[in-house]
Amino acid sequence: MTHHDEQRLIRKVLEGDAEAFAPLVERYSRPIFALVVGIVGQREEAEELTQDIFLKAYTHLASYGGRSAFSTWLYRIACNTALTAVKRRQRRQRRFALFDFGRAERLPELSDEGELTELSEAQEQALRAALDRLEADERALIQLHYYENRPLSECGEILSLTESNTKVRLHRIRKKLGVWITEKQ
C-alpha cells in the first residue's frame, strides 16, 4: 500500500465510509501489536491496547492532518498508549513491566565494523535480563529502532524527541545495556 493509497483511504473515512479504515487496520495491526507487546511485555494486554489504538486512530483521524506519514502518526498513538498503560500498571503494582523477548527477534549486536553478529545463548540471556531493567520509554526506543527498523528521525518524531536527542538516548541506553550485560558475565 502506497502513501497515496493511504491518503485516499483516509479521505474516504473522513467522508463517512467507515469500511475504508479496514485496509489500514489490516496493514498496520501486526507491526503495531509487535511494538506494543515489546513495550508492555504482556500479550493479552497488548491485544487489548492494539484494539484501543485503532479505535483512537479512527475516532481522531480528522486530527491527522498529513504533516507526517500515517504510520508515524499511528506509531505515536501506539507508543503513547502503551507507555501510559505501563505507567498505570507501575503505579498499581509498583514494579516494572517485563520485555517479552519471546515475541521479538534477537536484538542484533554490532561488530566494530558495523556488521550484525549473532548472539550466543549466554549473551542472549544477559541481554534479556538487561532489557528487563530498562524503563518503558527506553524499551519503546529499542523496539522502534531495532525491531521495527524505524530511522532515528522517525523514532524521535514518534516519541516527541529531536533526532539528536534520540541519538543521545539510544547511545545511553546501549551503554547502560552494555554495563548491565557485563555485570552478568
Coordinates of N, CA and C in Angstrom, one line a residue:
M1 N 0.9 -1.2 0.0 CA 0.0 0.0 0.0 C 0.9 1.2 0.0
T2 N 0.7 2.1 -0.9 CA 1.5 3.3 -1.0 C 0.9 4.4 -0.2
H3 N 1.7 5.5 0.0 CA 1.3 6.7 0.7 C 0.1 7.2 0.1
H4 N 0.0 7.3 -1.2 CA -1.1 7.8 -1.9 C -2.4 7.0 -1.6
D5 N -2.2 5.6 -1.6 CA -3.4 4.8 -1.3 C -3.9 5.1 0.2
E6 N -3.0 5.2 1.1 CA -3.3 5.5 2.5 C -4.1 6.8 2.5
Q7 N -3.6 7.9 1.9 CA -4.3 9.2 1.9 C -5.7 9.1 1.3
R8 N -5.8 8.3 0.2 CA -7.1 8.1 -0.4 C -8.1 7.4 0.6
L9 N -7.6 6.4 1.3 CA -8.5 5.7 2.3 C -8.9 6.6 3.4
I10 N -7.9 7.4 3.9 CA -8.2 8.4 5.0 C -9.3 9.4 4.5
R11 N -9.1 9.9 3.3 CA -10.2 10.8 2.8 C -11.5 10.1 2.8
K12 N -11.6 8.9 2.3 CA -12.9 8.2 2.3 C -13.5 8.0 3.7
V13 N -12.6 7.7 4.7 CA -13.1 7.5 6.0 C -13.7 8.8 6.5
L14 N -12.9 9.9 6.3 CA -13.4 11.2 6.7 C -14.6 11.7 6.0
E15 N -14.9 11.1 4.9 CA -16.1 11.4 4.1 C -17.3 10.6 4.6
G16 N -17.0 9.6 5.5 CA -18.1 8.8 6.1 C -18.1 7.4 5.7
D17 N -17.1 6.9 5.0 CA -17.0 5.5 4.6 C -16.2 4.8 5.6
A18 N -16.8 4.3 6.7 CA -16.1 3.6 7.8 C -15.4 2.4 7.3
E19 N -15.9 1.7 6.3 CA -15.2 0.5 5.8 C -13.9 0.7 5.2
A20 N -13.6 1.9 4.8 CA -12.3 2.3 4.2 C -11.2 2.2 5.2
F21 N -11.5 2.2 6.5 CA -10.5 2.1 7.5 C -9.9 0.7 7.7
A22 N -10.7 -0.3 7.2 CA -10.3 -1.7 7.4 C -8.9 -2.1 6.8
P23 N -8.7 -1.6 5.5 CA -7.3 -1.9 5.0 C -6.2 -1.3 5.7
L24 N -6.4 -0.2 6.4 CA -5.4 0.4 7.2 C -5.1 -0.4 8.5
V25 N -6.2 -0.9 9.1 CA -6.1 -1.8 10.2 C -5.3 -3.1 9.8
E26 N -5.7 -3.6 8.7 CA -5.1 -4.8 8.2 C -3.6 -4.6 7.9
R27 N -3.2 -3.5 7.4 CA -1.8 -3.2 7.0 C -1.0 -3.0 8.3
Y28 N -1.5 -2.4 9.3 CA -0.7 -2.0 10.5 C -0.9 -2.8 11.8
S29 N -1.9 -3.7 11.8 CA -2.2 -4.4 13.0 C -1.1 -5.2 13.6
R30 N -0.4 -5.9 12.7 CA 0.7 -6.8 13.2 C 1.9 -6.0 13.7
P31 N 2.4 -5.0 12.9 CA 3.5 -4.2 13.4 C 3.2 -3.4 14.7
I32 N 2.0 -2.9 14.8 CA 1.6 -2.1 16.0 C 1.5 -3.1 17.2
F33 N 0.9 -4.3 17.0 CA 0.9 -5.3 18.1 C 2.3 -5.6 18.5
A34 N 3.2 -5.8 17.6 CA 4.6 -6.2 17.9 C 5.2 -5.1 18.7
L35 N 5.0 -3.9 18.3 CA 5.6 -2.7 19.1 C 5.0 -2.7 20.5
V36 N 3.7 -2.8 20.6 CA 3.0 -2.7 21.9 C 3.4 -3.8 22.8
V37 N 3.5 -5.1 22.3 CA 3.9 -6.2 23.2 C 5.3 -6.0 23.6
G38 N 6.2 -5.4 22.8 CA 7.5 -5.1 23.2 C 7.6 -4.1 24.3
I39 N 6.7 -3.2 24.3 CA 6.7 -2.2 25.4 C 6.0 -2.7 26.7
V40 N 4.9 -3.3 26.6 CA 4.1 -3.7 27.8 C 4.5 -5.0 28.3
G41 N 5.0 -5.9 27.4 CA 5.5 -7.2 27.8 C 4.5 -8.3 28.1
Q42 N 3.3 -8.0 27.8 CA 2.2 -8.9 28.1 C 1.3 -9.0 26.9
R43 N 1.2 -10.2 26.3 CA 0.5 -10.4 25.1 C -1.0 -10.0 25.2
E44 N -1.7 -10.5 26.3 CA -3.1 -10.2 26.4 C -3.4 -8.7 26.5
E45 N -2.5 -8.0 27.3 CA -2.7 -6.6 27.4 C -2.4 -5.9 26.1
A46 N -1.4 -6.4 25.4 CA -1.0 -5.8 24.1 C -2.2 -5.9 23.1
E47 N -2.9 -7.1 23.1 CA -4.0 -7.3 22.2 C -5.1 -6.2 22.5
E48 N -5.4 -6.0 23.8 CA -6.4 -5.0 24.1 C -6.0 -3.6 23.7
L49 N -4.7 -3.3 24.0 CA -4.2 -2.0 23.7 C -4.2 -1.7 22.2
T50 N -3.9 -2.8 21.4 CA -3.9 -2.6 20.0 C -5.3 -2.2 19.5
Q51 N -6.3 -2.9 20.0 CA -7.7 -2.5 19.6 C -7.9 -1.1 20.0
D52 N -7.5 -0.7 21.2 CA -7.7 0.7 21.7 C -7.0 1.7 20.8
I53 N -5.8 1.3 20.3 CA -5.0 2.2 19.5 C -5.8 2.5 18.2
F54 N -6.3 1.4 17.5 CA -7.0 1.6 16.3 C -8.3 2.3 16.5
L55 N -9.0 2.2 17.6 CA -10.2 2.9 17.9 C -9.8 4.4 18.1
K56 N -8.7 4.7 18.8 CA -8.3 6.1 18.9 C -8.0 6.7 17.6
A57 N -7.2 5.9 16.7 CA -6.9 6.4 15.4 C -8.1 6.7 14.6
Y58 N -9.1 5.8 14.6 CA -10.3 6.0 13.9 C -11.1 7.3 14.4
T59 N -11.2 7.4 15.7 CA -12.0 8.5 16.2 C -11.3 9.8 16.1
H60 N -10.0 9.8 16.0 CA -9.2 11.1 15.9 C -8.6 11.3 14.5
L61 N -9.1 10.5 13.5 CA -8.5 10.6 12.2 C -8.5 12.0 11.6
A62 N -9.5 12.8 12.0 CA -9.6 14.2 11.5 C -8.5 15.0 11.9
S63 N -7.8 14.7 13.1 CA -6.7 15.4 13.6 C -5.4 15.0 12.9
Y64 N -5.4 14.0 12.1 CA -4.1 13.5 11.5 C -3.5 14.6 10.7
G65 N -4.1 15.2 9.8 CA -3.5 16.4 9.1 C -2.5 16.1 8.0
G66 N -1.9 15.0 8.0 CA -1.0 14.7 6.9 C 0.4 15.3 7.0
R67 N 0.8 15.9 8.1 CA 2.1 16.5 8.3 C 3.2 15.5 8.3
S68 N 2.9 14.3 8.7 CA 3.9 13.2 8.7 C 3.2 12.0 8.1
A69 N 4.0 10.9 7.9 CA 3.4 9.7 7.3 C 2.3 9.2 8.3
F70 N 1.3 8.6 7.7 CA 0.2 8.0 8.6 C 0.8 7.0 9.6
S71 N 1.8 6.2 9.1 CA 2.4 5.2 10.0 C 3.1 5.9 11.2
T72 N 3.7 7.0 11.0 CA 4.4 7.7 12.1 C 3.3 8.2 13.1
W73 N 2.2 8.8 12.6 CA 1.1 9.2 13.4 C 0.6 8.1 14.2
L74 N 0.4 6.9 13.6 CA -0.2 5.8 14.2 C 0.8 5.2 15.3
Y75 N 2.0 5.2 14.9 CA 3.0 4.7 15.9 C 3.1 5.6 17.1
R76 N 2.9 6.9 16.9 CA 2.9 7.8 18.1 C 1.8 7.5 19.0
I77 N 0.6 7.2 18.4 CA -0.6 6.9 19.2 C -0.3 5.6 20.0
A78 N 0.3 4.6 19.3 CA 0.7 3.3 19.9 C 1.6 3.5 21.0
C79 N 2.7 4.2 20.8 CA 3.7 4.4 21.9 C 3.1 5.1 23.1
N80 N 2.4 6.2 22.8 CA 1.7 6.9 23.9 C 0.8 6.0 24.7
T81 N 0.0 5.2 24.0 CA -1.0 4.4 24.7 C -0.3 3.3 25.5
A82 N 0.7 2.7 24.9 CA 1.5 1.6 25.6 C 2.2 2.2 26.8
L83 N 2.9 3.3 26.6 CA 3.6 3.9 27.7 C 2.7 4.3 28.9
T84 N 1.5 4.8 28.6 CA 0.5 5.2 29.6 C 0.1 3.9 30.3
A85 N -0.2 2.9 29.6 CA -0.6 1.6 30.2 C 0.5 1.1 31.2
V86 N 1.7 1.2 30.8 CA 2.8 0.7 31.6 C 2.9 1.5 32.9
K87 N 2.8 2.9 32.7 CA 2.9 3.7 33.9 C 1.7 3.5 34.8
R88 N 0.5 3.2 34.3 CA -0.6 2.9 35.1 C -0.4 1.6 35.9
R89 N 0.1 0.6 35.2 CA 0.4 -0.7 35.9 C 1.5 -0.5 36.9
Q90 N 2.5 0.3 36.6 CA 3.5 0.5 37.6 C 3.0 1.2 38.9
R91 N 2.1 2.1 38.7 CA 1.6 2.8 39.9 C 0.8 1.8 40.7
R92 N 0.0 0.9 40.0 CA -0.8 -0.1 40.7 C 0.1 -1.2 41.4
Q93 N 1.0 -1.7 40.6 CA 1.8 -2.8 41.1 C 3.2 -2.5 41.6
R94 N 3.6 -1.3 41.4 CA 4.9 -0.8 41.9 C 6.1 -1.7 41.4
R95 N 5.9 -2.1 40.2 CA 7.1 -2.8 39.6 C 7.1 -2.6 38.1
F96 N 8.2 -2.8 37.4 CA 8.3 -2.6 36.0 C 7.7 -3.7 35.2
A97 N 7.2 -3.3 34.0 CA 6.8 -4.3 33.0 C 8.0 -5.0 32.4
L98 N 7.9 -6.3 32.1 CA 9.0 -7.0 31.5 C 8.9 -7.0 30.0
F99 N 10.0 -7.0 29.4 CA 10.1 -7.1 27.9 C 9.8 -8.5 27.5
D100 N 8.9 -8.7 26.7 CA 8.6 -10.1 26.2 C 9.5 -10.4 25.0
F101 N 10.7 -10.9 25.4 CA 11.7 -11.2 24.4 C 11.3 -12.3 23.4
G102 N 10.4 -13.2 23.9 CA 10.0 -14.3 23.1 C 9.2 -13.9 21.8
R103 N 8.6 -12.7 21.8 CA 7.8 -12.3 20.7 C 8.7 -11.5 19.7
A104 N 9.8 -11.1 20.1 CA 10.7 -10.3 19.2 C 11.8 -11.2 18.7
E105 N 12.4 -10.7 17.6 CA 13.6 -11.4 17.1 C 14.7 -11.0 18.0
R106 N 15.8 -11.7 17.8 CA 17.0 -11.3 18.6 C 17.5 -9.9 18.2
L107 N 17.9 -9.2 19.3 CA 18.4 -7.9 19.1 C 19.9 -8.0 18.6
P108 N 20.2 -7.5 17.4 CA 21.5 -7.7 16.8 C 22.6 -6.9 17.6
E109 N 23.7 -7.5 17.6 CA 24.9 -6.8 18.2 C 25.8 -6.3 17.0
L110 N 26.3 -5.1 17.1 CA 27.1 -4.6 16.0 C 28.6 -4.9 16.3
S111 N 29.3 -5.4 15.3 CA 30.7 -5.5 15.4 C 31.4 -4.2 15.3
D112 N 32.7 -4.1 15.4 CA 33.4 -2.9 15.3 C 33.3 -2.3 13.9
E113 N 33.1 -3.2 12.9 CA 32.9 -2.7 11.5 C 31.4 -2.3 11.2
G114 N 30.6 -2.4 12.2 CA 29.2 -2.1 12.0 C 28.3 -3.2 11.4
E115 N 28.9 -4.4 11.3 CA 28.1 -5.5 10.8 C 27.4 -6.2 11.9
L116 N 26.3 -6.8 11.6 CA 25.5 -7.6 12.6 C 26.1 -8.9 12.9
T117 N 26.1 -9.3 14.2 CA 26.6 -10.5 14.6 C 25.6 -11.3 15.4
E118 N 25.7 -12.6 15.4 CA 24.7 -13.4 16.2 C 25.1 -13.4 17.7
L119 N 24.2 -13.6 18.6 CA 24.5 -13.6 20.0 C 24.5 -15.1 20.4
S120 N 25.5 -15.4 21.4 CA 25.5 -16.7 22.0 C 24.3 -16.8 22.9
E121 N 24.0 -18.0 23.4 CA 22.9 -18.2 24.3 C 23.2 -17.4 25.6
A122 N 24.4 -17.4 26.1 CA 24.7 -16.7 27.4 C 24.5 -15.2 27.1
Q123 N 25.0 -14.7 26.0 CA 24.8 -13.3 25.7 C 23.3 -12.9 25.6
E124 N 22.6 -13.8 24.9 CA 21.1 -13.5 24.8 C 20.4 -13.5 26.1
Q125 N 20.8 -14.4 27.0 CA 20.2 -14.3 28.4 C 20.6 -13.1 29.1
A126 N 21.9 -12.7 29.0 CA 22.3 -11.4 29.7 C 21.6 -10.2 29.1
L127 N 21.4 -10.2 27.8 CA 20.7 -9.1 27.1 C 19.2 -9.1 27.6
R128 N 18.6 -10.3 27.7 CA 17.2 -10.3 28.2 C 17.1 -9.7 29.5
A129 N 18.0 -10.1 30.4 CA 18.0 -9.6 31.8 C 18.2 -8.1 31.8
A130 N 19.1 -7.6 30.9 CA 19.4 -6.1 30.9 C 18.1 -5.4 30.3
L131 N 17.5 -5.9 29.3 CA 16.3 -5.3 28.7 C 15.2 -5.2 29.7
D132 N 15.1 -6.2 30.6 CA 14.0 -6.2 31.6 C 14.2 -5.0 32.6
R133 N 15.4 -4.6 32.7 CA 15.7 -3.5 33.6 C 15.4 -2.1 33.1
L134 N 15.2 -2.0 31.8 CA 15.0 -0.7 31.1 C 13.7 -0.1 31.5
E135 N 13.6 1.2 31.5 CA 12.3 1.9 31.6 C 11.5 1.7 30.4
A136 N 10.2 1.8 30.5 CA 9.3 1.5 29.4 C 9.6 2.4 28.1
D137 N 9.9 3.7 28.4 CA 10.2 4.6 27.2 C 11.5 4.2 26.6
E138 N 12.5 3.6 27.3 CA 13.7 3.1 26.8 C 13.5 1.9 25.9
R139 N 12.6 1.0 26.4 CA 12.3 -0.2 25.6 C 11.5 0.2 24.4
A140 N 10.7 1.2 24.4 CA 10.0 1.7 23.2 C 11.0 2.1 22.2
L141 N 12.0 2.9 22.6 CA 13.0 3.3 21.6 C 13.8 2.1 21.0
I142 N 14.2 1.2 21.8 CA 14.8 0.0 21.3 C 13.9 -0.8 20.4
Q143 N 12.7 -0.9 20.8 CA 11.7 -1.6 19.9 C 11.5 -0.9 18.6
L144 N 11.3 0.4 18.6 CA 11.1 1.1 17.3 C 12.4 1.0 16.4
H145 N 13.5 1.2 17.0 CA 14.7 1.3 16.2 C 15.2 0.0 15.7
Y146 N 15.3 -1.0 16.6 CA 15.9 -2.3 16.3 C 14.9 -3.3 15.7
Y147 N 13.7 -3.3 16.3 CA 12.8 -4.3 15.8 C 11.9 -3.9 14.7
E148 N 11.5 -2.6 14.7 CA 10.7 -2.0 13.7 C 11.5 -1.4 12.6
N149 N 12.8 -1.3 12.8 CA 13.7 -0.7 11.8 C 13.3 0.7 11.4
R150 N 12.8 1.5 12.3 CA 12.5 2.8 12.0 C 13.7 3.7 12.1
P151 N 13.9 4.6 11.2 CA 15.1 5.5 11.2 C 15.0 6.4 12.5
L152 N 16.1 6.9 12.9 CA 16.2 7.7 14.1 C 15.3 8.9 14.1
S153 N 15.2 9.5 12.9 CA 14.3 10.7 12.8 C 12.9 10.4 13.1
E154 N 12.4 9.2 12.6 CA 11.0 8.8 12.8 C 10.8 8.4 14.2
C155 N 11.8 7.7 14.8 CA 11.7 7.3 16.2 C 11.6 8.5 17.1
G156 N 12.3 9.6 16.8 CA 12.2 10.8 17.5 C 10.9 11.5 17.3
E157 N 10.4 11.4 16.1 CA 9.1 12.0 15.9 C 8.0 11.3 16.6
I158 N 8.0 10.0 16.6 CA 7.1 9.1 17.3 C 7.1 9.4 18.8
L159 N 8.3 9.5 19.4 CA 8.5 9.7 20.8 C 8.6 11.1 21.3
S160 N 8.3 12.1 20.3 CA 8.4 13.5 20.6 C 9.8 13.9 21.1
L161 N 10.8 13.5 20.4 CA 12.2 13.8 20.7 C 12.8 14.4 19.4
T162 N 13.8 15.2 19.6 CA 14.6 15.7 18.4 C 15.4 14.5 17.9
E163 N 15.9 14.6 16.7 CA 16.7 13.5 16.2 C 18.0 13.3 17.0
S164 N 18.6 14.5 17.3 CA 19.9 14.4 18.1 C 19.6 13.9 19.5
N165 N 18.5 14.2 20.1 CA 18.2 13.7 21.4 C 17.9 12.2 21.3
T166 N 17.3 11.7 20.2 CA 17.1 10.3 20.0 C 18.4 9.6 19.9
K167 N 19.3 10.1 19.2 CA 20.7 9.5 19.1 C 21.3 9.4 20.4
V168 N 21.3 10.5 21.2 CA 21.9 10.5 22.5 C 21.3 9.5 23.4
R169 N 19.9 9.4 23.5 CA 19.2 8.5 24.3 C 19.5 7.1 23.9
L170 N 19.6 6.8 22.6 CA 19.9 5.4 22.1 C 21.3 5.1 22.5
H171 N 22.2 6.0 22.4 CA 23.6 5.7 22.8 C 23.7 5.4 24.3
R172 N 23.0 6.2 25.1 CA 23.0 6.0 26.6 C 22.3 4.6 27.0
I173 N 21.3 4.3 26.2 CA 20.6 3.0 26.5 C 21.5 1.9 26.2
R174 N 22.2 1.9 25.0 CA 23.2 0.9 24.6 C 24.3 0.8 25.6
K175 N 24.8 1.9 26.1 CA 25.8 1.9 27.1 C 25.4 1.3 28.4
K176 N 24.1 1.6 28.8 CA 23.6 1.1 30.1 C 23.4 -0.4 29.9
L177 N 22.9 -0.9 28.7 CA 22.8 -2.3 28.5 C 24.1 -3.0 28.5
G178 N 25.1 -2.4 28.0 CA 26.5 -2.9 28.0 C 27.0 -3.1 29.4
V179 N 26.8 -2.1 30.3 CA 27.2 -2.3 31.7 C 26.5 -3.4 32.3
W180 N 25.2 -3.5 32.2 CA 24.4 -4.5 32.8 C 24.7 -5.9 32.3
I181 N 25.0 -6.0 31.0 CA 25.4 -7.3 30.4 C 26.7 -7.8 31.0
T182 N 27.7 -6.8 31.1 CA 29.0 -7.2 31.7 C 28.9 -7.6 33.1
E183 N 27.9 -7.0 33.9 CA 27.7 -7.4 35.3 C 27.4 -8.8 35.4
K184 N 26.6 -9.4 34.4 CA 26.1 -10.7 34.5 C 27.2 -11.8 34.1
Q185 N 28.3 -11.3 33.5 CA 29.3 -12.3 33.0 C 30.4 -12.4 33.9

